[in-house]
JSON list of C-alpha atoms and ligand atoms in Angstrom, two decimals:
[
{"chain": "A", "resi": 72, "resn": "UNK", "atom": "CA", "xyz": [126.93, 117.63, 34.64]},
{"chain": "A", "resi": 73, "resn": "UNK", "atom": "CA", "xyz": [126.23, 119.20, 31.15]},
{"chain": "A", "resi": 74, "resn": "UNK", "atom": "CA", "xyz": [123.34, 117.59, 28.99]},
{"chain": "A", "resi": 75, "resn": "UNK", "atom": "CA", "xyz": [123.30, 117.36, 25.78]},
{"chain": "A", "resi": 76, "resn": "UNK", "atom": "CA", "xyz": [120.13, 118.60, 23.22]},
{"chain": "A", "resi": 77, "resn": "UNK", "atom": "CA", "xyz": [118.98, 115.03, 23.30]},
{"chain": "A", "resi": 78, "resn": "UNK", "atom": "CA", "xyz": [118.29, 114.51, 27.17]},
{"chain": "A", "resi": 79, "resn": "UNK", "atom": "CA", "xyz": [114.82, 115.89, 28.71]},
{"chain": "A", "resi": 80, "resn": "UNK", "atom": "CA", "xyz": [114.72, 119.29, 29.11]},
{"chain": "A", "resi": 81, "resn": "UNK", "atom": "CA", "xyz": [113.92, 120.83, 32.04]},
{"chain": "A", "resi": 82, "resn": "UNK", "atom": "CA", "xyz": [110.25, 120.92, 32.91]},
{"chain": "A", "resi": 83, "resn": "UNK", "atom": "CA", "xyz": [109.83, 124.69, 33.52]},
{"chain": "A", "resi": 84, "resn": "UNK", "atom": "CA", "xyz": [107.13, 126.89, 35.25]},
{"chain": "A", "resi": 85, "resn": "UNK", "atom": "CA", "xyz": [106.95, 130.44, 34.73]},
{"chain": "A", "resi": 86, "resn": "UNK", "atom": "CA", "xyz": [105.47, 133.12, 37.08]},
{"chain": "A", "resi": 87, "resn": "UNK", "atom": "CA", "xyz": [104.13, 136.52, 36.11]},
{"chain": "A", "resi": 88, "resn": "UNK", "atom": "CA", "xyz": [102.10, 139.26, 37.54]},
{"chain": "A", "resi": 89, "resn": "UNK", "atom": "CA", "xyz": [101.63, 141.27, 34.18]},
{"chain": "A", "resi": 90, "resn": "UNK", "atom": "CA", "xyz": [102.06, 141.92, 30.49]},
{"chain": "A", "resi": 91, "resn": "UNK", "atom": "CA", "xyz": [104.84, 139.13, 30.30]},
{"chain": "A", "resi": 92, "resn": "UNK", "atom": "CA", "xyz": [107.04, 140.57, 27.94]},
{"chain": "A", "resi": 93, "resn": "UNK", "atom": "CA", "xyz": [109.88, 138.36, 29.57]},
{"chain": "A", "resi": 94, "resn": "UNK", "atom": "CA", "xyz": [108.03, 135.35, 28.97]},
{"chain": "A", "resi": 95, "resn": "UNK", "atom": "CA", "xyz": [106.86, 136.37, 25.06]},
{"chain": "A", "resi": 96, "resn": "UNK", "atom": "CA", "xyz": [110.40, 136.19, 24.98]},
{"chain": "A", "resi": 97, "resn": "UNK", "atom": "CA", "xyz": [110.62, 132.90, 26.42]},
{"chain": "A", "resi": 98, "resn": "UNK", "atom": "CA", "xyz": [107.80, 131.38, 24.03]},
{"chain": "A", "resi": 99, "resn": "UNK", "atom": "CA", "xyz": [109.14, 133.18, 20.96]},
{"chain": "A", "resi": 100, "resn": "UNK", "atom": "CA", "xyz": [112.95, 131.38, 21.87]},
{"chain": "A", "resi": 101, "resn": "UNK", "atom": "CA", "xyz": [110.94, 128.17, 22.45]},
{"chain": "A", "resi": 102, "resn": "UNK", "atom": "CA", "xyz": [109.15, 128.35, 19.04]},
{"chain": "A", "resi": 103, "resn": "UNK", "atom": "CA", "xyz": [112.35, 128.87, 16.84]},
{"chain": "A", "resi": 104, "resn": "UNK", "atom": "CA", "xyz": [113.65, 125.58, 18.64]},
{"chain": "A", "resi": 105, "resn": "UNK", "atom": "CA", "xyz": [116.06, 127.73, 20.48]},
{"chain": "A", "resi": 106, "resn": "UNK", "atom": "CA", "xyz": [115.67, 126.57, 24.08]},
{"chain": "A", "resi": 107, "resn": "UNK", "atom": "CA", "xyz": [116.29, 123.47, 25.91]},
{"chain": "A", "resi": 108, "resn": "UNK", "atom": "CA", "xyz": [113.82, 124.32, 28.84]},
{"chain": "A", "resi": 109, "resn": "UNK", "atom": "CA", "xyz": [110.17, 122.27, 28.39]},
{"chain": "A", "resi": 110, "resn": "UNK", "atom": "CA", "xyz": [107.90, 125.82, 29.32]},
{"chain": "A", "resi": 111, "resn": "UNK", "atom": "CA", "xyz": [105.08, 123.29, 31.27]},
{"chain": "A", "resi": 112, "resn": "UNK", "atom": "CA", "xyz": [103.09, 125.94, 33.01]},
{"chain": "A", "resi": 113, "resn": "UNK", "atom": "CA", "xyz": [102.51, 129.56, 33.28]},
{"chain": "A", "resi": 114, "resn": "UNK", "atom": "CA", "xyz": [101.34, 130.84, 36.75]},
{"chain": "A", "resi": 115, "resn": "UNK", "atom": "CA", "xyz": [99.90, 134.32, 37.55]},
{"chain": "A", "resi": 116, "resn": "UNK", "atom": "CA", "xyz": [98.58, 136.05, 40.80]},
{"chain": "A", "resi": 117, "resn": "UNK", "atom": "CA", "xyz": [96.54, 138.59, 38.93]},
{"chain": "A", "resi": 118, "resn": "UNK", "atom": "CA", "xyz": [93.42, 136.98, 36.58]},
{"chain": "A", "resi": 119, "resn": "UNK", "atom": "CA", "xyz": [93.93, 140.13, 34.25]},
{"chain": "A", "resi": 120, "resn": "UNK", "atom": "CA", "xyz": [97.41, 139.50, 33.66]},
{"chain": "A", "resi": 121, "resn": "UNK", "atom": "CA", "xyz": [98.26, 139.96, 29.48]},
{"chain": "A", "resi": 122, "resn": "UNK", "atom": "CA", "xyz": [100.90, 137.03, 29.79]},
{"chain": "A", "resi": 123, "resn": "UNK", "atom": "CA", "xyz": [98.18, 135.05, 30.21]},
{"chain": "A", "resi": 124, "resn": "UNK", "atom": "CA", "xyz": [96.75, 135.34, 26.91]},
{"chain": "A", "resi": 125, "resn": "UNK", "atom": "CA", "xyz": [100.65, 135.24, 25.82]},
{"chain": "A", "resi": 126, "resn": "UNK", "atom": "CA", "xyz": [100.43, 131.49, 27.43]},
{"chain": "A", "resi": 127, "resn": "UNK", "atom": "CA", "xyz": [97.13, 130.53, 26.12]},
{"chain": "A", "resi": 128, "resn": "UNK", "atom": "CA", "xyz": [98.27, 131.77, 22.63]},
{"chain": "A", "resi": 129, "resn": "UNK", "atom": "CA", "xyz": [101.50, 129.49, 22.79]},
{"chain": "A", "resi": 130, "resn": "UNK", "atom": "CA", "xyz": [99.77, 126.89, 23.70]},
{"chain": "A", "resi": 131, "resn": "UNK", "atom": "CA", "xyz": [100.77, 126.07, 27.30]},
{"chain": "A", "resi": 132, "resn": "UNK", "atom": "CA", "xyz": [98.63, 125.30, 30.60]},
{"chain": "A", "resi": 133, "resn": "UNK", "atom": "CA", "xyz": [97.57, 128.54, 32.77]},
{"chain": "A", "resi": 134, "resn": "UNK", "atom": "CA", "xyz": [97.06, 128.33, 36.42]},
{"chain": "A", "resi": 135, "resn": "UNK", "atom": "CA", "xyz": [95.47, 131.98, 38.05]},
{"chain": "A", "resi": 136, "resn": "UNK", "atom": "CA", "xyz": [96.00, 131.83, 42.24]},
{"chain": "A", "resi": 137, "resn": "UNK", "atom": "CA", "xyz": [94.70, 135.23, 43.20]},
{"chain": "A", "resi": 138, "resn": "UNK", "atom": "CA", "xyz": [96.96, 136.31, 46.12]},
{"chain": "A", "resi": 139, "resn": "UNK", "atom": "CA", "xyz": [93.85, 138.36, 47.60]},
{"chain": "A", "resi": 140, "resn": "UNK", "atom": "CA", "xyz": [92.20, 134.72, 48.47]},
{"chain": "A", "resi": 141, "resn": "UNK", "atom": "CA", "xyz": [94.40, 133.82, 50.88]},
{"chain": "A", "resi": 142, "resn": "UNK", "atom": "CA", "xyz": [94.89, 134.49, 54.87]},
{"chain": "A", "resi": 143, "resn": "UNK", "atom": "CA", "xyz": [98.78, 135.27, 54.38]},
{"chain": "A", "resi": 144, "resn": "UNK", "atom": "CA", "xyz": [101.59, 135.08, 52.28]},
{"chain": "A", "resi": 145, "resn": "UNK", "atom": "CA", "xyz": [102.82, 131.46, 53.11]},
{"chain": "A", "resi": 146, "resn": "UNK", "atom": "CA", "xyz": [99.21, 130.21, 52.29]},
{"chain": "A", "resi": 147, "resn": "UNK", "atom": "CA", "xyz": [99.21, 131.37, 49.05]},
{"chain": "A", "resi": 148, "resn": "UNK", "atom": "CA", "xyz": [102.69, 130.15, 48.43]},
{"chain": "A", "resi": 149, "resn": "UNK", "atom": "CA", "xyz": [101.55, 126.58, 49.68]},
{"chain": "A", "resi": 150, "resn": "UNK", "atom": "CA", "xyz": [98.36, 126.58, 47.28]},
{"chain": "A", "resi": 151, "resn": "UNK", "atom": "CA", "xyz": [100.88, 127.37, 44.23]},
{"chain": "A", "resi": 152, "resn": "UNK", "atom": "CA", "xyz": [103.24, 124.58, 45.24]},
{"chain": "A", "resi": 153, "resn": "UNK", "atom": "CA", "xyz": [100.33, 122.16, 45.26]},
{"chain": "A", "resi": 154, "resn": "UNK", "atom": "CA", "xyz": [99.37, 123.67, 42.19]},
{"chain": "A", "resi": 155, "resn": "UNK", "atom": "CA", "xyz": [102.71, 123.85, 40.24]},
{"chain": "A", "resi": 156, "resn": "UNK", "atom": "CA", "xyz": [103.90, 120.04, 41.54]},
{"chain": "A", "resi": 157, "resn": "UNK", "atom": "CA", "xyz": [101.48, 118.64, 39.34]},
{"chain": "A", "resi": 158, "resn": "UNK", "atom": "CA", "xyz": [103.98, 119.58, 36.86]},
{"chain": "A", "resi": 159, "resn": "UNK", "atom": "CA", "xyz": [106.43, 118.29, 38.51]},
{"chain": "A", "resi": 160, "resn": "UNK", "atom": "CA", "xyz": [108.91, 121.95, 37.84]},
{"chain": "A", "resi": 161, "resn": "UNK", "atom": "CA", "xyz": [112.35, 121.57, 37.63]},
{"chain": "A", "resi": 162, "resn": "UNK", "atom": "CA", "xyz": [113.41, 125.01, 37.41]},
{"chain": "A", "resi": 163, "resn": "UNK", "atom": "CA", "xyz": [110.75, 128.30, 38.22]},
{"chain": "A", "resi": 164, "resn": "UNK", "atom": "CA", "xyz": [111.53, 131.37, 36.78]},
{"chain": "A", "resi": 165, "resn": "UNK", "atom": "CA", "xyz": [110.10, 134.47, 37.46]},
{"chain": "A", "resi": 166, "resn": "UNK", "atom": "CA", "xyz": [108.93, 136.97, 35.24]},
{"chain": "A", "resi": 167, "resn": "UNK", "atom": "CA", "xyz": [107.35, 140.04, 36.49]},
{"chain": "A", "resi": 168, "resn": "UNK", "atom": "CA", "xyz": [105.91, 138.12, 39.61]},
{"chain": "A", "resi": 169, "resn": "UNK", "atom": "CA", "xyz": [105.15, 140.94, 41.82]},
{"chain": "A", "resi": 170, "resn": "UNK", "atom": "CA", "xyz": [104.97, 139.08, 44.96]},
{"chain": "A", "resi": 171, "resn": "UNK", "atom": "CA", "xyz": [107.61, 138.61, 47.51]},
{"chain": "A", "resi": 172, "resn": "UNK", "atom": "CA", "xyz": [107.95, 134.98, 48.46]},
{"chain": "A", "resi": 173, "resn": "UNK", "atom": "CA", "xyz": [107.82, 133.50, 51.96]},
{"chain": "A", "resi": 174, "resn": "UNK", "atom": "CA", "xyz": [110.58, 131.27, 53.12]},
{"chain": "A", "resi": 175, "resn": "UNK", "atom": "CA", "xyz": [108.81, 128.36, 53.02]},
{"chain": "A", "resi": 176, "resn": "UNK", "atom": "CA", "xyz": [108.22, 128.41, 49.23]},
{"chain": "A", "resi": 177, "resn": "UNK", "atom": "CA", "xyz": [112.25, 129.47, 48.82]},
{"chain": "A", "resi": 178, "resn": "UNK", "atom": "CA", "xyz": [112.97, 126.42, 50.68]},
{"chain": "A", "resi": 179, "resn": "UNK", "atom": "CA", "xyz": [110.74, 124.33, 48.91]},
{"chain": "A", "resi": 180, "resn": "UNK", "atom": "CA", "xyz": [112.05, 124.75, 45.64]},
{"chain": "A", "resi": 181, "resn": "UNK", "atom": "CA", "xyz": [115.37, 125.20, 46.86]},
{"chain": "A", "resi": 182, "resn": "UNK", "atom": "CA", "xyz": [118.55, 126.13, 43.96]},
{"chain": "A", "resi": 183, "resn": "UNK", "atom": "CA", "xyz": [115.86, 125.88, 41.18]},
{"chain": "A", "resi": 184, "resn": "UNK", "atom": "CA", "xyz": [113.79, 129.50, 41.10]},
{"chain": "A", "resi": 185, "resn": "UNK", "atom": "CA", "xyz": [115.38, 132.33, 38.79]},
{"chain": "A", "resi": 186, "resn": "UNK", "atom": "CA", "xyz": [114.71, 135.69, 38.68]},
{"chain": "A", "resi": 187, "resn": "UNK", "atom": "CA", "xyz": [115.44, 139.15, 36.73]},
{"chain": "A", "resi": 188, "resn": "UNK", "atom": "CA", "xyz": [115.98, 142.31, 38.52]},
{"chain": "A", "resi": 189, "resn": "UNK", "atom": "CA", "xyz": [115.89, 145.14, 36.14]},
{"chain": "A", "resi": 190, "resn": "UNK", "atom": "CA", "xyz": [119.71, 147.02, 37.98]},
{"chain": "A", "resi": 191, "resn": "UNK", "atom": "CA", "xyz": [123.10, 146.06, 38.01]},
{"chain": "A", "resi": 192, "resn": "UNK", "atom": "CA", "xyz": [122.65, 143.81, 41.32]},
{"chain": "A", "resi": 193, "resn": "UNK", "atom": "CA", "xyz": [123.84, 144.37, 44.37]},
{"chain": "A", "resi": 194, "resn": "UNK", "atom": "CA", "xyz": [123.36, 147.86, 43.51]},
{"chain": "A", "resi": 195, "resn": "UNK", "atom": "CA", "xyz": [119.55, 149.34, 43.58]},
{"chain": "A", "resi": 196, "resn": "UNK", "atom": "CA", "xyz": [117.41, 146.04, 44.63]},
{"chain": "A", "resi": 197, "resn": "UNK", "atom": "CA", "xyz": [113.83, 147.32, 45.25]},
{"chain": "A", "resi": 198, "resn": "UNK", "atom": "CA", "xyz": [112.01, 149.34, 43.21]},
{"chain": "A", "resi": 199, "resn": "UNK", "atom": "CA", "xyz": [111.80, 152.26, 40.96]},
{"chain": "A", "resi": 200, "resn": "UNK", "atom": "CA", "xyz": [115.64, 151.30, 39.67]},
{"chain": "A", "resi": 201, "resn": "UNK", "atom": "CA", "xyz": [115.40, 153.45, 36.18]},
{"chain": "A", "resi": 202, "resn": "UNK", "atom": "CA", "xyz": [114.70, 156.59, 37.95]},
{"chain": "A", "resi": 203, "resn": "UNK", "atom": "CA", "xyz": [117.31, 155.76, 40.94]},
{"chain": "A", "resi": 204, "resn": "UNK", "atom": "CA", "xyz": [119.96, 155.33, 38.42]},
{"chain": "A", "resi": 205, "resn": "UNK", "atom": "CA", "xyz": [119.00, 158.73, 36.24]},
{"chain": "A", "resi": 206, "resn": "UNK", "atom": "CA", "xyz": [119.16, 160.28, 39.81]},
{"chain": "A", "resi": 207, "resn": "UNK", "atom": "CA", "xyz": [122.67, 158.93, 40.61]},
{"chain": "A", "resi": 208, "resn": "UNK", "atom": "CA", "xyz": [124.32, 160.02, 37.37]},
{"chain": "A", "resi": 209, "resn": "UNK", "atom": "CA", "xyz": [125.36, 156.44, 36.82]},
{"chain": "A", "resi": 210, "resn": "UNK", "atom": "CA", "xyz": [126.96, 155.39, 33.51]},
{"chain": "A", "resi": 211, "resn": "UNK", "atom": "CA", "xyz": [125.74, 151.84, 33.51]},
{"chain": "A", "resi": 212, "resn": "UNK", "atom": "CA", "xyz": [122.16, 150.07, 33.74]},
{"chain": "A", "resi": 213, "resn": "UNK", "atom": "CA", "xyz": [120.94, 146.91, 33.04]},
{"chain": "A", "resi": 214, "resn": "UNK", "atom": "CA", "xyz": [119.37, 143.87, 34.32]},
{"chain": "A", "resi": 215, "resn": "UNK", "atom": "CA", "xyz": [120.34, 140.55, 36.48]},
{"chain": "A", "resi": 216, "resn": "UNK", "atom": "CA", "xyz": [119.66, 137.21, 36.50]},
{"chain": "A", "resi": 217, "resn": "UNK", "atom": "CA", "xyz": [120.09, 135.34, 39.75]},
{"chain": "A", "resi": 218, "resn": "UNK", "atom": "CA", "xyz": [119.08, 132.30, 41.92]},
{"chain": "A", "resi": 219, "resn": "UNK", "atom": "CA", "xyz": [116.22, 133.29, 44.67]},
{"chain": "A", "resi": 220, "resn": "UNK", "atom": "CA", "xyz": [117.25, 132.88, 47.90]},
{"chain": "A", "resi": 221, "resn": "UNK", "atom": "CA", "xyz": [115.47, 134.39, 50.89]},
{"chain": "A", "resi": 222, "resn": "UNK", "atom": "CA", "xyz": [117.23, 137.82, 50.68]},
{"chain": "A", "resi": 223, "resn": "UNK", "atom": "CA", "xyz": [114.67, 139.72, 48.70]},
{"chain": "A", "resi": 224, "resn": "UNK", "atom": "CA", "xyz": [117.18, 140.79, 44.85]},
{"chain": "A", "resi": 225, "resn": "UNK", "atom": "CA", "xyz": [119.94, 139.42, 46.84]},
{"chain": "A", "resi": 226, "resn": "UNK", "atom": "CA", "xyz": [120.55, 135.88, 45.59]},
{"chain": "A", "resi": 227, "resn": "UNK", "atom": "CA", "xyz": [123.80, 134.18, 43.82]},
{"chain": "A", "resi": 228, "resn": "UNK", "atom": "CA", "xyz": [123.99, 136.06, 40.58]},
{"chain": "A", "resi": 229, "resn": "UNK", "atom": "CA", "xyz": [124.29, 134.36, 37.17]},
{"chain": "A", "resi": 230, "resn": "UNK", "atom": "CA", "xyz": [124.48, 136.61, 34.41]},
{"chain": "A", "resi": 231, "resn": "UNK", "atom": "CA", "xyz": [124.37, 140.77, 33.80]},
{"chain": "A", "resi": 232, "resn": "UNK", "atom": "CA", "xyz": [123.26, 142.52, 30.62]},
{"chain": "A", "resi": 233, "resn": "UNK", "atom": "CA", "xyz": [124.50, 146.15, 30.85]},
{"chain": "A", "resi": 234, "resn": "UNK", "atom": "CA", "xyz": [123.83, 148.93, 28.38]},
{"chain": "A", "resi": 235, "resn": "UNK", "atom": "CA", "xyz": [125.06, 153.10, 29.10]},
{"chain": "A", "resi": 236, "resn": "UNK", "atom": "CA", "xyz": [122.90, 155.13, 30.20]},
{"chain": "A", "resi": 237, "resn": "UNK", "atom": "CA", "xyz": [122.65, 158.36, 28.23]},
{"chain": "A", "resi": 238, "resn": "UNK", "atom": "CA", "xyz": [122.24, 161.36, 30.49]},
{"chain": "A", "resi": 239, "resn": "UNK", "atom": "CA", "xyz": [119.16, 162.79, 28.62]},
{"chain": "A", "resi": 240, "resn": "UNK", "atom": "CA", "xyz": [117.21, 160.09, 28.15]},
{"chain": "A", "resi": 241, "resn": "UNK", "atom": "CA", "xyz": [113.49, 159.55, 31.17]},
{"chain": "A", "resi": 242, "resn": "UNK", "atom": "CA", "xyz": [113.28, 156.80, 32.80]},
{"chain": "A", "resi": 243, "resn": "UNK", "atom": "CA", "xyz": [110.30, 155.38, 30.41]},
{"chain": "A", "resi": 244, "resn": "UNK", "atom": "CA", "xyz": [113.26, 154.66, 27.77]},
{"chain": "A", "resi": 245, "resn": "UNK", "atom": "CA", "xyz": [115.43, 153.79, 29.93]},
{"chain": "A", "resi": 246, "resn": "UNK", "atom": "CA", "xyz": [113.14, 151.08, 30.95]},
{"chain": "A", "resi": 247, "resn": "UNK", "atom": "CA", "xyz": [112.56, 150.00, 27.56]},
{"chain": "A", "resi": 248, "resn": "UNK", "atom": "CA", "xyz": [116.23, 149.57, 26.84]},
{"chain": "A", "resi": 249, "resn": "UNK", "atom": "CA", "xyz": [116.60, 147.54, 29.77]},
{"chain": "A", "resi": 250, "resn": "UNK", "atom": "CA", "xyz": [113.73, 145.27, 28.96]},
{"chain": "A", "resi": 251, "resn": "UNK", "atom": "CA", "xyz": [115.16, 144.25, 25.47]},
{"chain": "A", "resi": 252, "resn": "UNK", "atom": "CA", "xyz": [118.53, 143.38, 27.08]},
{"chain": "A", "resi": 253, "resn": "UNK", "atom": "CA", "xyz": [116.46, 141.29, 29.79]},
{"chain": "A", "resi": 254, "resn": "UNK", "atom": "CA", "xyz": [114.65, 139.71, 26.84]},
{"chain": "A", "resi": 255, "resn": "UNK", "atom": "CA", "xyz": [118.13, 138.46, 25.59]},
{"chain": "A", "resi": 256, "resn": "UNK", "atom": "CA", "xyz": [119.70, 137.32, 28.50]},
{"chain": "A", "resi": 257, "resn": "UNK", "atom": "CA", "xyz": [117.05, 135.48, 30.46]},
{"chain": "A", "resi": 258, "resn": "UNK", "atom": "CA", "xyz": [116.60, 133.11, 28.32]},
{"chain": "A", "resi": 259, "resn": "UNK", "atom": "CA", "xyz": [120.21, 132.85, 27.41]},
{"chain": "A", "resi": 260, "resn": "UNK", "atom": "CA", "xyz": [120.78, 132.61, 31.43]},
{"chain": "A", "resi": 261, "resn": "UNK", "atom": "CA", "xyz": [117.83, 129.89, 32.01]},
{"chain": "A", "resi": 262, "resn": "UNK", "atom": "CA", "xyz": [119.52, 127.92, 29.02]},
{"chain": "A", "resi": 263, "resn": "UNK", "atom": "CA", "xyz": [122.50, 127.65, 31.12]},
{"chain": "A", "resi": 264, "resn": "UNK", "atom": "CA", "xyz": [120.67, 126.44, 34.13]},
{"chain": "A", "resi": 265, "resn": "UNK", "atom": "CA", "xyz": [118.61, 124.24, 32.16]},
{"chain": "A", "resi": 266, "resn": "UNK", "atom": "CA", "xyz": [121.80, 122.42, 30.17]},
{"chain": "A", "resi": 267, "resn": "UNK", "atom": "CA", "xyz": [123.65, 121.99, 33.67]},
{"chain": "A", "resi": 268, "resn": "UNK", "atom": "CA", "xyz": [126.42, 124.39, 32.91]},
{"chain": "A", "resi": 269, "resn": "UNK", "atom": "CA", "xyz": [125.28, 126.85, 35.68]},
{"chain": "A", "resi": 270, "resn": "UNK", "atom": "CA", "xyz": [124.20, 125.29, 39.35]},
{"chain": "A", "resi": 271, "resn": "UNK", "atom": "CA", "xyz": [123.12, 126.42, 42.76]},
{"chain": "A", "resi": 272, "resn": "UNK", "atom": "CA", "xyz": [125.20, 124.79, 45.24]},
{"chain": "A", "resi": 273, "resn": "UNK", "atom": "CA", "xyz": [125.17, 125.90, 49.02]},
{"chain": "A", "resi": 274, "resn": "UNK", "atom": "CA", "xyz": [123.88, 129.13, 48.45]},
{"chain": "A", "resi": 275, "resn": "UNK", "atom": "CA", "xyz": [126.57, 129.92, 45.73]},
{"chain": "A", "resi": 276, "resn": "UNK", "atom": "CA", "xyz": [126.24, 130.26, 41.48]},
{"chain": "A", "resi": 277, "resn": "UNK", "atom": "CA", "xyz": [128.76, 127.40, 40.31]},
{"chain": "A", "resi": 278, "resn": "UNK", "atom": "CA", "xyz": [129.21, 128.09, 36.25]},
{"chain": "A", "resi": 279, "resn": "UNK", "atom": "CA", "xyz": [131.29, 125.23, 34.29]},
{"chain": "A", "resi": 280, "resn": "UNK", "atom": "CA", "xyz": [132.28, 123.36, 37.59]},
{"chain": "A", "resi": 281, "resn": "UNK", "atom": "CA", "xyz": [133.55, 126.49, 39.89]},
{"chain": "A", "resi": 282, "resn": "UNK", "atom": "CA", "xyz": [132.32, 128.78, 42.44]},
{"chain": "A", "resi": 283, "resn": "UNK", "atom": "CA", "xyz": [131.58, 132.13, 40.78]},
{"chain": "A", "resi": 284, "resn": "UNK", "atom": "CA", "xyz": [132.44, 134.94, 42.79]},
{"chain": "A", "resi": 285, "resn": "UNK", "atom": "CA", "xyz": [130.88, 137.64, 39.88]},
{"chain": "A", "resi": 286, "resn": "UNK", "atom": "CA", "xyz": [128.23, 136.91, 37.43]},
{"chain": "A", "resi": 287, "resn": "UNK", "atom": "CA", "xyz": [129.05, 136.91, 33.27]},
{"chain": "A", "resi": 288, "resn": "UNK", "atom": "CA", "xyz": [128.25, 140.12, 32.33]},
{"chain": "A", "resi": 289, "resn": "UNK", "atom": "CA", "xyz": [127.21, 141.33, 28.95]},
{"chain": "A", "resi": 290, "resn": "UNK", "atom": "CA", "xyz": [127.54, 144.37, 26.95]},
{"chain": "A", "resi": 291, "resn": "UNK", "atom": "CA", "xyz": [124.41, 145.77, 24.92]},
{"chain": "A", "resi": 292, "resn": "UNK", "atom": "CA", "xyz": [124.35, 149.17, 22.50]},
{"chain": "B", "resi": 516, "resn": "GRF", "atom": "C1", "xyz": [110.92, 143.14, 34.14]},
{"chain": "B", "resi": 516, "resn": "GRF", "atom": "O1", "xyz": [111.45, 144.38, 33.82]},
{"chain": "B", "resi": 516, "resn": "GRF", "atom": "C2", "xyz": [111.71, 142.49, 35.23]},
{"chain": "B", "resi": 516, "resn": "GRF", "atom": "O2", "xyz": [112.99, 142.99, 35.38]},
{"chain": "B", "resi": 516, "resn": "GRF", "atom": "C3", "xyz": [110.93, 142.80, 36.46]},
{"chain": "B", "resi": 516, "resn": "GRF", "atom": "O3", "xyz": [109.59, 142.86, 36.06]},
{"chain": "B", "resi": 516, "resn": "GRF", "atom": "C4", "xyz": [109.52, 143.24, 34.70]},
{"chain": "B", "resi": 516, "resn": "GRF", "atom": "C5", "xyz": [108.56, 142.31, 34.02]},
{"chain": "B", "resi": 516, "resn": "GRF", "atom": "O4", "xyz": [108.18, 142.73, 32.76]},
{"chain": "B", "resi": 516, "resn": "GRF", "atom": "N1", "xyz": [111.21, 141.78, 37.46]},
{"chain": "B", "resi": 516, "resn": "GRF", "atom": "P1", "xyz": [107.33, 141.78, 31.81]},
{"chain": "B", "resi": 516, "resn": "GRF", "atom": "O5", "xyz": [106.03, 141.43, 32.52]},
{"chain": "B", "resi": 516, "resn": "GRF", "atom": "O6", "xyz": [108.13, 140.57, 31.52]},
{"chain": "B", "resi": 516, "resn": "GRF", "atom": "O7", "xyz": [107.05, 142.61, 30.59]}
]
């Protein structure tokens, strides 16, 4: 069902591992009144984390759960659950959270965690995706948005910014390119989530009502 400006807006956690560039962009939509998502909590593994200070600066509550604390993965997932349902989060995005998630935590928050990968998903999940791409000779890059399901980068897609790649340029630019489309369409993407136009629905991205078998996919200079 799509809501309107006037009904809540989600109640939204965000988790990072670093400088938070993804969620400045976030806070930045937030404070021009741009986005219908209620940004409740900011969550990071690491204490030294910049997008910390981002969070502090905006305003919004901080929560640090060092990953190094805890016996194994599921542990730690379990001590941010009890942390983040305080908050009571309708929708988790992830930002630069450097952690792989167990399945208990994907179950958990079933249909409502987000995530970018910086490729053109399914193709290079994993790391070091700027450099794999200059080494391919691809013409397209960009960056993904899609539901987290327990197949690490492998989740429902929901929308793909793509830019071309130009042959001479490192992977350092590259990367920067990529991170101003990402800074565009994740909040554009978490907007759709958050106004009901996009769904998870048995393990499938349903946009406007209907399965969608390919994600929307944007063109960037
Ligand atoms: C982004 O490039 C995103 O694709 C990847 O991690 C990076 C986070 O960057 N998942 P930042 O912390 O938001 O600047």
């Amino acid at each position: 069902m799509t809501k309107s400006l006037t009904d809540c807006a989600l109640k939204t956690a965000i988790l990072i591992s670093g400088s938070g560039t993804n969620l400045q962009a976030f806070i930045d939509r937030a404070k021009a009144g741009e986005l219908d998502l209620e940004l409740a909590v900011v969550l990071s593994n690491r204490p030294d984390a910049y997008g910390l200070t981002r969070a502090g600066n905006a305003g919004i509550d901080t929560i640090c759960i060092e990953h190094g604390d805890f016996a194994d993965r599921e542990q730690f997932d379990r001590a941010m659950a009890s942390a983040l349902d305080a908050y009571a989060p309708e929708l988790i995005i992830l930002a630069g959270f450097m952690r792989i998630l167990s399945p208990w935590f994907v179950q958990h928050y079933e249909g409502k965690i987000v995530n970018i990968h910086p490729a053109l998903l399914p193709r290079y999940p994993g790391l070091n995706t700027h450099q794999r791409v200059l080494d391919a000779g691809d013409e397209w890059h960009g960056s993904t948005v899609h539901f987290v399901t327990e197949e690490l980068d492998g989740g429902p897609r929901i929308l793909a910014g793509r830019l071309r790649v130009d042959s001479d340029e490192t992977a350092d630019e590259l990367r920067h390119r990529v991170q101003k489309v990402e800074h565009q369409i994740y909040p554009q993407a978490a907007g759709l989530v958050g106004s009901g136009r996009v769904e998870f629905v048995n393990g499938k991205t349903w946009i406007d009502g209907e399965v969608a078998t390919s994600p929307i996919v944007e063109t960037f200079d």
